[in-house]
């Protein structure tokens, strides 16, 4: 049975941790590898180098949306293909375990499951989504 008192806070913890992780992941590409270096790496994989800029943008915007709880379900779903692409192009051939050389795909698979879970349970507590979907207040007639 789901505890409806604490479930919104569990969704909040999941949402914030996913958002922070994606922000760190985008930050790695931007501040450490640099956008140009990331584009060069994408090109070495046979991908269009320009795709790197799109991925950095998607990860950054998706991370911020998750942290704020804005379009949470959509953001979570839209981030899944980024991870699937990383599995197919880089981490899949390295095997399952992330400790393998070039890192395996176990961490990315867990990340995908967490994003899918977030998409299913929604934003949770302290989310902009809750403000946007709140029912309109009901006018109470003044008593005489």
Tab-separated table of C-alpha atoms in Angstrom:
chain	number	residue	atom	x	y	z
A	1	UNK	CA	0.000	0.000	0.000
A	2	UNK	CA	1.225	3.509	-0.788
A	3	UNK	CA	1.414	5.923	2.121
A	4	UNK	CA	-0.281	9.007	0.680
A	5	UNK	CA	1.183	11.180	3.444
A	6	UNK	CA	4.810	10.497	2.491
A	7	UNK	CA	4.592	9.553	-1.204
A	8	UNK	CA	4.713	13.195	-2.412
A	9	UNK	CA	7.986	13.659	-0.524
A	10	UNK	CA	9.435	10.476	-2.015
A	11	UNK	CA	8.572	11.845	-5.472
A	12	UNK	CA	10.204	15.155	-4.490
A	13	UNK	CA	13.429	13.406	-3.435
A	14	UNK	CA	13.487	11.405	-6.664
A	15	UNK	CA	12.755	14.502	-8.771
A	16	UNK	CA	15.432	16.629	-7.106
A	17	UNK	CA	18.080	13.921	-7.293
A	18	UNK	CA	17.358	13.255	-10.968
A	19	UNK	CA	17.471	16.978	-11.721
A	20	UNK	CA	20.733	17.488	-9.858
A	21	UNK	CA	22.298	14.457	-11.551
A	22	UNK	CA	21.327	15.711	-14.998
A	23	UNK	CA	22.594	19.195	-14.164
A	24	UNK	CA	25.930	17.661	-13.129
A	25	UNK	CA	25.978	15.548	-16.299
A	26	UNK	CA	25.378	18.590	-18.507
A	27	UNK	CA	27.887	20.585	-16.463
A	28	UNK	CA	30.539	17.950	-17.119
A	29	UNK	CA	30.006	18.333	-20.854
A	30	UNK	CA	29.985	22.124	-20.629
A	31	UNK	CA	32.658	22.979	-18.053
A	32	UNK	CA	35.050	20.013	-18.193
A	33	UNK	CA	34.879	18.556	-21.691
A	34	UNK	CA	33.650	21.904	-23.147
A	35	UNK	CA	30.919	22.032	-25.774
A	36	UNK	CA	33.520	21.912	-28.566
A	37	UNK	CA	35.230	18.901	-26.977
A	38	UNK	CA	31.894	17.148	-26.517
A	39	UNK	CA	31.040	17.845	-30.168
A	40	UNK	CA	34.385	16.377	-31.219
A	41	UNK	CA	33.687	13.269	-29.123
A	42	UNK	CA	30.238	12.892	-30.697
A	43	UNK	CA	31.877	13.151	-34.117
A	44	UNK	CA	34.341	10.404	-33.181
A	45	UNK	CA	31.354	8.152	-32.494
A	46	UNK	CA	29.993	8.787	-35.980
A	47	UNK	CA	27.287	11.107	-34.696
A	48	UNK	CA	26.759	14.614	-36.029
A	49	UNK	CA	28.963	16.852	-33.853
A	50	UNK	CA	26.138	19.419	-33.625
A	51	UNK	CA	24.091	16.859	-31.717
A	52	UNK	CA	26.323	17.504	-28.699
A	53	UNK	CA	24.960	21.031	-28.337
A	54	UNK	CA	21.394	19.742	-28.453
A	55	UNK	CA	22.146	17.077	-25.839
A	56	UNK	CA	23.760	19.626	-23.499
A	57	UNK	CA	20.706	21.874	-23.895
A	58	UNK	CA	18.208	19.041	-23.361
A	59	UNK	CA	20.052	17.834	-20.251
A	60	UNK	CA	20.242	21.366	-18.826
A	61	UNK	CA	16.632	22.344	-19.527
A	62	UNK	CA	15.380	18.918	-18.424
A	63	UNK	CA	17.375	19.152	-15.189
A	64	UNK	CA	16.024	22.607	-14.365
A	65	UNK	CA	12.474	21.498	-15.179
A	66	UNK	CA	12.818	18.496	-12.857
A	67	UNK	CA	14.301	20.563	-10.036
A	68	UNK	CA	11.484	23.092	-10.295
A	69	UNK	CA	8.833	20.423	-10.803
A	70	UNK	CA	7.809	22.011	-14.085
A	71	UNK	CA	6.346	19.646	-16.706
A	72	UNK	CA	7.807	16.849	-14.603
A	73	UNK	CA	6.253	13.873	-16.382
A	74	UNK	CA	7.125	15.199	-19.843
A	75	UNK	CA	10.649	16.191	-18.794
A	76	UNK	CA	11.325	12.751	-17.350
A	77	UNK	CA	10.132	11.004	-20.501
A	78	UNK	CA	12.094	13.329	-22.802
A	79	UNK	CA	15.341	12.639	-20.946
A	80	UNK	CA	15.099	8.860	-21.438
A	81	UNK	CA	16.196	8.903	-25.132
A	82	UNK	CA	19.348	10.819	-24.130
A	83	UNK	CA	20.339	7.929	-21.877
A	84	UNK	CA	19.307	5.305	-24.414
A	85	UNK	CA	21.552	7.053	-26.925
A	86	UNK	CA	24.441	6.944	-24.454
A	87	UNK	CA	23.875	3.225	-23.955
A	88	UNK	CA	23.753	2.485	-27.677
A	89	UNK	CA	26.733	4.619	-28.672
A	90	UNK	CA	29.138	4.449	-25.724
A	91	UNK	CA	28.248	2.341	-22.706
A	92	UNK	CA	26.466	-0.652	-24.255
A	93	UNK	CA	29.531	-2.122	-25.952
A	94	UNK	CA	31.438	-1.791	-22.653
A	95	UNK	CA	29.213	-4.380	-20.972
A	96	UNK	CA	26.807	-4.113	-18.087
A	97	UNK	CA	28.922	-3.060	-15.115
A	98	UNK	CA	29.790	0.609	-14.792
A	99	UNK	CA	33.203	-0.337	-13.406
A	100	UNK	CA	34.179	-1.827	-16.775
A	101	UNK	CA	36.587	0.170	-18.933
A	102	UNK	CA	34.589	2.940	-20.674
A	103	UNK	CA	31.825	2.328	-18.125
A	104	UNK	CA	29.002	-0.135	-18.649
A	105	UNK	CA	25.346	0.647	-18.879
A	106	UNK	CA	24.084	-0.395	-15.417
A	107	UNK	CA	23.986	3.166	-14.026
A	108	UNK	CA	22.218	4.470	-17.136
A	109	UNK	CA	19.643	1.671	-16.932
A	110	UNK	CA	18.933	2.559	-13.309
A	111	UNK	CA	18.638	6.207	-14.326
A	112	UNK	CA	16.105	5.270	-17.031
A	113	UNK	CA	14.041	3.282	-14.522
A	114	UNK	CA	14.112	6.255	-12.129
A	115	UNK	CA	12.970	8.630	-14.899
A	116	UNK	CA	10.170	6.251	-15.888
A	117	UNK	CA	9.134	6.006	-12.233
A	118	UNK	CA	9.107	9.803	-11.945
A	119	UNK	CA	6.969	10.057	-15.066
A	120	UNK	CA	4.484	7.592	-13.569
A	121	UNK	CA	4.245	9.079	-10.068
A	122	UNK	CA	4.370	12.741	-11.022
A	123	UNK	CA	6.075	15.726	-9.498
A	124	UNK	CA	5.415	15.218	-5.816
A	125	UNK	CA	5.624	17.963	-3.216
A	126	UNK	CA	6.860	21.514	-3.791
A	127	UNK	CA	6.464	21.488	-7.568
A	128	UNK	CA	5.339	24.161	-9.977
A	129	UNK	CA	3.187	21.473	-11.598
A	130	UNK	CA	1.053	21.478	-8.457
A	131	UNK	CA	0.397	25.201	-8.774
A	132	UNK	CA	-0.559	24.902	-12.419
A	133	UNK	CA	-2.953	22.019	-11.861
A	134	UNK	CA	-4.501	23.230	-8.620
A	135	UNK	CA	-8.257	23.465	-8.806
A	136	UNK	CA	-9.706	26.937	-8.908
A	137	UNK	CA	-10.939	28.150	-5.546
A	138	UNK	CA	-14.630	27.780	-5.016
A	139	UNK	CA	-16.444	30.988	-4.190
A	140	UNK	CA	-18.320	30.700	-0.962
A	141	UNK	CA	-21.436	32.886	-0.775
A	142	UNK	CA	-21.335	35.447	2.001
A	143	UNK	CA	-23.774	34.691	4.766
A	144	UNK	CA	-26.333	37.321	5.714
